[in-house]
Tab-separated table of C-alpha atoms and ligand atoms in Angstrom:
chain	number	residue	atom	x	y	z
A	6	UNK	CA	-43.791	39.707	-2.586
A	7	UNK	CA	-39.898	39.417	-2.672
A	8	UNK	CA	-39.148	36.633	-5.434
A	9	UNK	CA	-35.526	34.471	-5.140
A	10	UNK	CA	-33.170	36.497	-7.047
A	11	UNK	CA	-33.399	33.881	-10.290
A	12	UNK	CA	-29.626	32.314	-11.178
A	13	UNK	CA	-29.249	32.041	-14.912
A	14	UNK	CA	-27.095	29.022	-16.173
A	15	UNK	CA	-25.058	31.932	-18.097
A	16	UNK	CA	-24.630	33.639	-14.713
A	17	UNK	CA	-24.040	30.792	-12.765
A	18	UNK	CA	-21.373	30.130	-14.994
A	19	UNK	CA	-20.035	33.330	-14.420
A	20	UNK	CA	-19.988	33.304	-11.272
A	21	UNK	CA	-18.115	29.467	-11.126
A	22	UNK	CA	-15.321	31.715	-13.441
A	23	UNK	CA	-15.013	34.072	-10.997
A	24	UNK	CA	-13.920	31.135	-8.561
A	25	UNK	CA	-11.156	29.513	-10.809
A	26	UNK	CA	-8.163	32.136	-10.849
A	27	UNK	CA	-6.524	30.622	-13.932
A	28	UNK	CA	-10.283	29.917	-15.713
A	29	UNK	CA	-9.691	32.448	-18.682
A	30	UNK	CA	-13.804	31.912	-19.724
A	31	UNK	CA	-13.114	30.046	-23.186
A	32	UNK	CA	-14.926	26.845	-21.081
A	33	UNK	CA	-17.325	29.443	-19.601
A	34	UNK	CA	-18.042	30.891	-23.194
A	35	UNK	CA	-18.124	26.982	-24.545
A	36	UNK	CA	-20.816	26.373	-21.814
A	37	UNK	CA	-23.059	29.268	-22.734
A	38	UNK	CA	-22.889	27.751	-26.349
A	39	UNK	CA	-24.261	24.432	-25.718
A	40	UNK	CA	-26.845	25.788	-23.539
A	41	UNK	CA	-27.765	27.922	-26.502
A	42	UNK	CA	-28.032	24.720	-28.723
A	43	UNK	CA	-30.242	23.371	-25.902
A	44	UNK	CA	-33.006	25.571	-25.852
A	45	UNK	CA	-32.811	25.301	-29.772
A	46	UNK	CA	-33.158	21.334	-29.340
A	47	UNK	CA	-35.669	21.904	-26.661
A	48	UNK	CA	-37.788	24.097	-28.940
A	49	UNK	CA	-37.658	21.712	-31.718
A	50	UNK	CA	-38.195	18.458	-29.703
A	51	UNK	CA	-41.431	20.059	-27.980
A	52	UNK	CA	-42.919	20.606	-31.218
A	53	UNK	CA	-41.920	17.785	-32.731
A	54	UNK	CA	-45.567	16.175	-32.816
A	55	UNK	CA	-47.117	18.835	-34.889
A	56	UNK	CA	-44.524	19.035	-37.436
A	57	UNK	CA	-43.550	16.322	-39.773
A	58	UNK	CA	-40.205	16.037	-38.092
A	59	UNK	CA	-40.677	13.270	-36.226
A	60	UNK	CA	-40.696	11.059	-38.939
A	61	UNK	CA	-37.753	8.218	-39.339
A	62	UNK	CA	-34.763	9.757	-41.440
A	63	UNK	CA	-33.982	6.363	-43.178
A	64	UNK	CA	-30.580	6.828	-42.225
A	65	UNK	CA	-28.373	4.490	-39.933
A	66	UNK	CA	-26.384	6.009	-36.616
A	67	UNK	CA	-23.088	4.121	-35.763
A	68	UNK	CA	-25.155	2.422	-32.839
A	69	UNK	CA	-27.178	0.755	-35.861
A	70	UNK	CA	-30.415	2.666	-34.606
A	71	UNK	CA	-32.476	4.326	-36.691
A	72	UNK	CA	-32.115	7.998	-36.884
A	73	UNK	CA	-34.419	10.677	-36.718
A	74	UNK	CA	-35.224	13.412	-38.212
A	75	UNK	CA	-35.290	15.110	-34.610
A	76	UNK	CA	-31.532	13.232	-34.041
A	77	UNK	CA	-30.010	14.302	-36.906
A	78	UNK	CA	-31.689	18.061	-36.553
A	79	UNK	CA	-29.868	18.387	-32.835
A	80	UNK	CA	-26.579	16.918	-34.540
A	81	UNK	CA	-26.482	19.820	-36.930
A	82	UNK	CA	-27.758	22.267	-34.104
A	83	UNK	CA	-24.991	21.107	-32.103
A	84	UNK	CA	-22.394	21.133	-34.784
A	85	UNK	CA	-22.915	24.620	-35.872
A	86	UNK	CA	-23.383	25.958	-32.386
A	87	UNK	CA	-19.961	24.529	-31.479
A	88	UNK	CA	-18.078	25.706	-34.727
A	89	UNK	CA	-19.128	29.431	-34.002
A	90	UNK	CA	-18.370	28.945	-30.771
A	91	UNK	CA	-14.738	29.432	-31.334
A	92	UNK	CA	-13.662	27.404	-28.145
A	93	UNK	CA	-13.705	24.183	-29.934
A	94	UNK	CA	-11.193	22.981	-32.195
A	95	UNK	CA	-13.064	19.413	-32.992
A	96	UNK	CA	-16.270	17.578	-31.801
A	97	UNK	CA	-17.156	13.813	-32.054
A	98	UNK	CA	-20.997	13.057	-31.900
A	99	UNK	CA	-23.110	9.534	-32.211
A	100	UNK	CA	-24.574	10.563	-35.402
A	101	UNK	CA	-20.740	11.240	-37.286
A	102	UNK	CA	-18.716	8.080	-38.055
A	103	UNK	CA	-15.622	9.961	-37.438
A	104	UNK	CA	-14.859	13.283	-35.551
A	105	UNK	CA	-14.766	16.630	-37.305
A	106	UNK	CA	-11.984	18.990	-37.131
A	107	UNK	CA	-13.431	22.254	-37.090
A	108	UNK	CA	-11.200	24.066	-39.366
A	109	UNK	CA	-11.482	28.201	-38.144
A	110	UNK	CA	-10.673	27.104	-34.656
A	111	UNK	CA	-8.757	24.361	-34.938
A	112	UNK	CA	-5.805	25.694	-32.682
A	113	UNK	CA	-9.116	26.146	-29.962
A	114	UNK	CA	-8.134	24.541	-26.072
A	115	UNK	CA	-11.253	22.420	-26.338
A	116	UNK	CA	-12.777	19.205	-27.946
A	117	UNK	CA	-16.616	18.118	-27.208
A	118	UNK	CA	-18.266	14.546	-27.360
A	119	UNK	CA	-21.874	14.063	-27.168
A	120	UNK	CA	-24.704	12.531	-28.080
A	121	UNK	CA	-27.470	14.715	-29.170
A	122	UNK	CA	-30.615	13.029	-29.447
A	123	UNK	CA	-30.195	9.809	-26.597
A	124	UNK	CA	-33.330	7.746	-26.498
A	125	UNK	CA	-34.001	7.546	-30.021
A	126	UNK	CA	-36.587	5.217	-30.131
A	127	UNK	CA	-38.673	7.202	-27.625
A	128	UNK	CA	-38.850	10.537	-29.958
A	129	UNK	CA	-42.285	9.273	-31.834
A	130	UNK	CA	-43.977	8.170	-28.717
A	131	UNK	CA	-43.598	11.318	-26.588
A	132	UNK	CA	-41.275	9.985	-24.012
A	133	UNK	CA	-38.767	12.021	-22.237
A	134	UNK	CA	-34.919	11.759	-24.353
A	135	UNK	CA	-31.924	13.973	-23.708
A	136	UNK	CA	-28.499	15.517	-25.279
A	137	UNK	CA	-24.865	14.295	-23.396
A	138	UNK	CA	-22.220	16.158	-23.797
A	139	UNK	CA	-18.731	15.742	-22.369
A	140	UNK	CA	-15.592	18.421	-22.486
A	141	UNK	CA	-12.227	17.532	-22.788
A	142	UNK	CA	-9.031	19.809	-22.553
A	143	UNK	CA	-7.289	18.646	-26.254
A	144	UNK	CA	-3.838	16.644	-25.778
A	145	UNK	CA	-1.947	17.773	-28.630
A	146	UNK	CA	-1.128	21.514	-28.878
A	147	UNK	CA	0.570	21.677	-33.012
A	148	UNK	CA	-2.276	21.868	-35.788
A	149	UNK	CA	-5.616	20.227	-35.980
A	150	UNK	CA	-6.700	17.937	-33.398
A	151	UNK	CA	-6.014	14.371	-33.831
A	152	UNK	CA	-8.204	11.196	-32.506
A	153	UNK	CA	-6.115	11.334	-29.590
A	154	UNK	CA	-7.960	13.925	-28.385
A	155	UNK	CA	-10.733	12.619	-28.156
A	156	UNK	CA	-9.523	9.587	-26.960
A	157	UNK	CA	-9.092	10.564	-23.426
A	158	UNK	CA	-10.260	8.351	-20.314
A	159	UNK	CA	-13.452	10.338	-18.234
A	160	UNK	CA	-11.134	11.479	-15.274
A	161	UNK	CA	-9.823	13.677	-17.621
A	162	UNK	CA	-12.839	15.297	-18.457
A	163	UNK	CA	-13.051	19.022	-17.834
A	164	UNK	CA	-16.783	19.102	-17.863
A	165	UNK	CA	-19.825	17.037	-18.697
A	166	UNK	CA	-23.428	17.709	-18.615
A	167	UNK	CA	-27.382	16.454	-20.169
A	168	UNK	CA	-30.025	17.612	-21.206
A	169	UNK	CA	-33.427	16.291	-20.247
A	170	UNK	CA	-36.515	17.268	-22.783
A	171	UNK	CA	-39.322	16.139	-20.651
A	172	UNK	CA	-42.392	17.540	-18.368
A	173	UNK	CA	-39.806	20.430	-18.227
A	174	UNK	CA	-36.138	20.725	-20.146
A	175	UNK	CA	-33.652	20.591	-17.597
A	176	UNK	CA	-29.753	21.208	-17.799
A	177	UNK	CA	-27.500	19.166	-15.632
A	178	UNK	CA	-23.762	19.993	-15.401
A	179	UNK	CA	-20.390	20.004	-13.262
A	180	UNK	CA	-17.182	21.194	-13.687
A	181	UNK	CA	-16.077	19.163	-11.091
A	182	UNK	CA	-16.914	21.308	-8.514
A	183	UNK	CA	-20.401	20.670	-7.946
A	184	UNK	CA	-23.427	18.901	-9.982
A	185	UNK	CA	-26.263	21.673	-10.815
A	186	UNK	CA	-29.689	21.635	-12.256
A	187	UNK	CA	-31.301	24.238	-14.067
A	188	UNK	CA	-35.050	24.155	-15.325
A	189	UNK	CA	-35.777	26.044	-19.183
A	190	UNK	CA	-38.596	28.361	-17.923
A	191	UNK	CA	-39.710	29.233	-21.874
A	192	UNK	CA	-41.138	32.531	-20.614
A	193	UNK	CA	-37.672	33.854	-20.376
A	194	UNK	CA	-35.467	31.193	-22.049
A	195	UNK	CA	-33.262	31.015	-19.998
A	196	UNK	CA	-31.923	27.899	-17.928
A	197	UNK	CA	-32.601	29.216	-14.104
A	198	UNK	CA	-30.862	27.356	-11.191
A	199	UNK	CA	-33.468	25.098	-9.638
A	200	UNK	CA	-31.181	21.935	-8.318
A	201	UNK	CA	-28.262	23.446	-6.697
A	202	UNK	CA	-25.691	21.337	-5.529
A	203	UNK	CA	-27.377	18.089	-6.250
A	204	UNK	CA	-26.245	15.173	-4.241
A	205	UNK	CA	-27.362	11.794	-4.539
A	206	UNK	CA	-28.985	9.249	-1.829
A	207	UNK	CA	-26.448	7.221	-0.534
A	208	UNK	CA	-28.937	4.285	-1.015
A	209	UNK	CA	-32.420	3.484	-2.494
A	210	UNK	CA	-35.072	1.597	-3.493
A	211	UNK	CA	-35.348	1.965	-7.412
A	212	UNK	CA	-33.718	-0.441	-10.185
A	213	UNK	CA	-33.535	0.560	-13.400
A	214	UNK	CA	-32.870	-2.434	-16.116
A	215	UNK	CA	-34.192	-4.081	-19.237
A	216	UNK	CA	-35.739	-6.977	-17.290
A	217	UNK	CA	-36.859	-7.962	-20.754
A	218	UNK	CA	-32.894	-9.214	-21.101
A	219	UNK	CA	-33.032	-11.003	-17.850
A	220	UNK	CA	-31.602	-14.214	-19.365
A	221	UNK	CA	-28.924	-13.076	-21.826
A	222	UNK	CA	-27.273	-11.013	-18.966
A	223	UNK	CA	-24.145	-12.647	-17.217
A	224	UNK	CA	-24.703	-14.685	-13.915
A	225	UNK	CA	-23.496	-11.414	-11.466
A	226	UNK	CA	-25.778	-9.564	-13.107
A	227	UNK	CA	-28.540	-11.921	-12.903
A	228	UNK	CA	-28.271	-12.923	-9.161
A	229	UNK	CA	-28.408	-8.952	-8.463
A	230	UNK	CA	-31.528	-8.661	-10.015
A	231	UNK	CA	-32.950	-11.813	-8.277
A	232	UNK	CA	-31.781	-9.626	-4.765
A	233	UNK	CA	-33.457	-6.842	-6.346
A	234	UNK	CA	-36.718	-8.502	-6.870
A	235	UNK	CA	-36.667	-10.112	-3.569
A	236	UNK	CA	-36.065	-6.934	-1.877
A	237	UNK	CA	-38.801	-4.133	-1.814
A	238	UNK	CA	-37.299	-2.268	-4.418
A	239	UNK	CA	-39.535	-0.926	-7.211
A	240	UNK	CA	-38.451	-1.163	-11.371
A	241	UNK	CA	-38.058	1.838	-13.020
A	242	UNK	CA	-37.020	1.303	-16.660
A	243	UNK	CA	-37.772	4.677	-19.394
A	244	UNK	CA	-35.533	3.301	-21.859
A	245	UNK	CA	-33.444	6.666	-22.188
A	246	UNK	CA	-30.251	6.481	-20.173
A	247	UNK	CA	-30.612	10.408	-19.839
A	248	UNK	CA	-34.204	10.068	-17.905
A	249	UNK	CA	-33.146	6.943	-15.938
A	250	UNK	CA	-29.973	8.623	-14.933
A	251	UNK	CA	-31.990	11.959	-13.683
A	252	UNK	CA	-34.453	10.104	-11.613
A	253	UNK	CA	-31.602	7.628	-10.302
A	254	UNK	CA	-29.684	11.024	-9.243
A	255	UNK	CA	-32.389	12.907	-7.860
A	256	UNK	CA	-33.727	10.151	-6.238
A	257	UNK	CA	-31.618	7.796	-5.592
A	258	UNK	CA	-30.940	3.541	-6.749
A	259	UNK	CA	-29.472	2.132	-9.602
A	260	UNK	CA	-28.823	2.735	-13.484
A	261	UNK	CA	-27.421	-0.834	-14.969
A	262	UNK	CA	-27.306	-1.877	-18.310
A	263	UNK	CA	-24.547	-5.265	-18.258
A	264	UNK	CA	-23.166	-6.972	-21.277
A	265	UNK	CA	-25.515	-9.340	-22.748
A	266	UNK	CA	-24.379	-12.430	-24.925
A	267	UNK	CA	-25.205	-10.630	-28.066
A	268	UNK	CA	-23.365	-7.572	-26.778
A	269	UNK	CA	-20.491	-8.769	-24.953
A	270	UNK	CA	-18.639	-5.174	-24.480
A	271	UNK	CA	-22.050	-3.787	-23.537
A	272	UNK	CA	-24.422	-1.350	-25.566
A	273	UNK	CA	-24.089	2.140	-24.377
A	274	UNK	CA	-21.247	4.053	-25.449
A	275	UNK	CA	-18.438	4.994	-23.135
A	276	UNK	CA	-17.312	8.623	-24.954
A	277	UNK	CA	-20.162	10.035	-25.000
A	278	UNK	CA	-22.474	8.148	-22.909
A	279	UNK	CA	-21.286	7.036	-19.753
A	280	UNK	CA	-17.934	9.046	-19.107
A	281	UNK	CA	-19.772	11.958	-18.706
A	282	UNK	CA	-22.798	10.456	-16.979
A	283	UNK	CA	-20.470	8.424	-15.107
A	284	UNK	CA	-18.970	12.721	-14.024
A	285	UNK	CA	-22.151	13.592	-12.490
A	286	UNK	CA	-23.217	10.618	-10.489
A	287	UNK	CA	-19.709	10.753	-9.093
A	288	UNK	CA	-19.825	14.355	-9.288
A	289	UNK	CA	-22.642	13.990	-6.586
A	290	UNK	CA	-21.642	11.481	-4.279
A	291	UNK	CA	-22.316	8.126	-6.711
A	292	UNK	CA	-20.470	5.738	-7.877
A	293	UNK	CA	-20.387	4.278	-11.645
A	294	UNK	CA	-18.697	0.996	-12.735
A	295	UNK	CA	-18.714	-1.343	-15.715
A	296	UNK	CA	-19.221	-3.657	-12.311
A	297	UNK	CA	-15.925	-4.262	-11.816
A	298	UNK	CA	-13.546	-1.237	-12.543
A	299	UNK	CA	-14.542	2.532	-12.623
A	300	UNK	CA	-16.101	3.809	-15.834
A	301	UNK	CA	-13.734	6.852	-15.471
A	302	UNK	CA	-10.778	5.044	-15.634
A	303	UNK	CA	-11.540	2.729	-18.588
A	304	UNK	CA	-8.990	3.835	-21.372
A	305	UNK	CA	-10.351	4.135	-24.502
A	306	UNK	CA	-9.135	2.613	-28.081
A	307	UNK	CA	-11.990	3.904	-30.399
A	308	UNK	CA	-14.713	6.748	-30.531
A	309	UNK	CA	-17.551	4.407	-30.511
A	310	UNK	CA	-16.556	2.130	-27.720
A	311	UNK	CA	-19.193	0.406	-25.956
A	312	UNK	CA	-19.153	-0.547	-22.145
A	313	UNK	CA	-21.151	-2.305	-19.427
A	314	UNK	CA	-22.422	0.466	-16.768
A	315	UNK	CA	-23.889	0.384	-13.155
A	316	UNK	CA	-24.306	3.943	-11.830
A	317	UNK	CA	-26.030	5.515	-9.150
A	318	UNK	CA	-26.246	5.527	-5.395
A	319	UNK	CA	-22.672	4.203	-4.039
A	320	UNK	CA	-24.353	1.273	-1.678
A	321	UNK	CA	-26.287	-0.319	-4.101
A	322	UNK	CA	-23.374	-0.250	-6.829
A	323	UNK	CA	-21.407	-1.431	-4.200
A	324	UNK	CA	-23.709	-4.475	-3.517
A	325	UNK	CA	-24.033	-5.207	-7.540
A	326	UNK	CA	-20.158	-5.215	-7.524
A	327	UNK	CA	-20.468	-7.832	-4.253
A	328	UNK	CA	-22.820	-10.041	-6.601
A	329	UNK	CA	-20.828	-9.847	-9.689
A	330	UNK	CA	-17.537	-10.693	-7.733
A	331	UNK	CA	-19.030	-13.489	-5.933
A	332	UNK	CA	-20.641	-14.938	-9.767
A	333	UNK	CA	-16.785	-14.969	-11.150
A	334	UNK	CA	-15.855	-16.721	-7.555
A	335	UNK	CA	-18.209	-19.330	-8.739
A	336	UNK	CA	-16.915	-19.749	-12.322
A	337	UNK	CA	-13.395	-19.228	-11.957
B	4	LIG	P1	-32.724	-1.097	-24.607
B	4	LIG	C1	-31.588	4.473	-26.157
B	4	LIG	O1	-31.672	3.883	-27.450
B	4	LIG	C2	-30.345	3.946	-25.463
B	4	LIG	O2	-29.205	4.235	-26.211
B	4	LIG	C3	-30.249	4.531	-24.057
B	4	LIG	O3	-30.732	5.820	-23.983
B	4	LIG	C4	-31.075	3.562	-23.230
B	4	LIG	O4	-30.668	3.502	-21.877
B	4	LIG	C5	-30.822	2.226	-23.938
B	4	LIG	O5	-30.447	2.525	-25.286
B	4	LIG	C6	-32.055	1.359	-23.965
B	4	LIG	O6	-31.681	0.132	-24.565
B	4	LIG	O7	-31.928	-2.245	-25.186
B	4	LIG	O8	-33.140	-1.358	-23.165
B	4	LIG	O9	-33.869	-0.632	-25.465
């Protein structure tokens, strides 16, 4: 029996080179690298029940969450698969206060953001968590990089991806030509291409919010969900952005986590978080807001900014916009 000629992520990536005349492979090469670090993570996280790794680290991240063992194991996977990369001259991750100059390559093209354990609190219970990453092009050209170059707003991002340890360990990424999906099959390790060209449903039927917040959301927020509920959508809630994302992309609906009054500017983080979240859902034909202005476009002041997010299929961000607009009619 003739089997599909299997598409590895490291020669898709090849192959994407081969498309960009000026690409001269350092972001091919930085690619490959992080996938590396993935199956690492993914090996790790899918044995993380039988080995006493699992277990809290006693140690705070700068979200104030408790880290992991698991979190703090990807950090350093991540960290040391970037440095001998050679294509990155600085990285900035969730579990560092500040970001880290990486001193052998610091005259590299490329800085990296990312979070590499999201979903924390889901690692001890077996629940699906994931690794976002986002690639920026460095500003400054003389000497190490400076936090301006990490500071960069997501339209500017060169490429973004996740990483999704669940049933299976999937990588998601674009370039900005194109949102792909490739599955881990273990037997091989390698990524193989399983979700080309992913686009999302223009509309659907899924929410996905902390209902549990209901009242401490904003008005907007709170008369969308009422339409939600009154509707025949269904609530989907896994309480990692990375697995609510996938299923809102593959499947269509909504991602939405507002401010609440305790956390006026929001509690996911824009760097490393939604920017390059915010990449793929537009990536494949989403949209992705802080419910009033673009989550690309927000311009950012500090590493650990936080932001309200809606993201997923355009007509129902569209319509949260429509309920948030109409609230501030109201109040104003
Ligand atoms: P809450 C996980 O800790 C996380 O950072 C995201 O992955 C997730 O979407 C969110 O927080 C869940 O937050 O307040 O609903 O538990």
């Amino acid at each position: 029996m003739m089997h599909n000629k299997i598409i590895s992520l490291d020669e898709h990536i090849i192959r994407s080179q081969r498309n960009l005349p000026y690409a001269t492979g350092e972001l091919s090469s930085l690619l490959r690298d992080i996938g590396l670090a993935s199956k690492i993570v993914s090996r790790e996280v899918n044995k993380a029940g039988l080995v006493d790794i699992a277990g809290r680290a006693d140690v705070e991240n700068q979200s104030g969450d408790d880290v992991q063992k698991l979190d703090m194991l990807a950090n350093d996977l991540l960290i040391s698969c970037l440095r001998n990369s050679g294509e990155c001259c600085g990285i900035a991750s969730e579990e560092e206060e500040d970001f880290k100059t990486i001193e052998t390559h610091k005259f590299s093209k490329y800085v990296v953001l990312f979070d590499p354990l999201d979903g924390s609190s889901n690692i001890d219970v077996n629940v699906s968590i994931g690794t976002i990453f986002a690639i920026y092009r460095r500003k400054t050209f003389d000497g190490e990089c400076t936090k301006y170059d990490f500071l960069q707003k997501g339209v500017k991002q060169v490429a973004a991806g996740y990483v999704l340890y669940g049933s299976s360990t999937m990588l998601v990424y674009t370039t900005g030509r194109g949102v792909n999906g490739f599955t881990l099959d273990p037997s091989i390790g390698e990524f193989c291409l399983s979700h080309p060209n992913i686009q999302i449903p223009k509309s659907g039927k899924v929410y996905s919010v902390n209902q549990g917040n209901y009242n401490k959301y904003p008005s907007g927020a709170r008369a969308y969900i009422d339409h939600c509920m009154n509707s025949d959508y269904s609530l989907r809630y896994i309480g990692s952005m990375v697995a609510d994302v996938h299923r809102t992309l593959i499947k269509g609906g909504i991602f939405f986590y507002p401010a609440t009054k305790s956390k006026p500017e929001g509690k996911l983080r824009l760097l490393y978080e939604c920017n390059p979240l915010a990449m793929l859902i537009e990536g494949a034909g989403g949209k992705a807001s802080n419910g009033r202005e673009r989550i690309l476009e927000i311009e950012p002041h500090e590493l650990h900014q936080k932001t309200a997010v809606f993201m997923g299929s355009p007509m129902m961000v569209e319509e949260a916009e429509a309920y948030i607009r109409e609230a501030e009619l109201v109040t104003t």
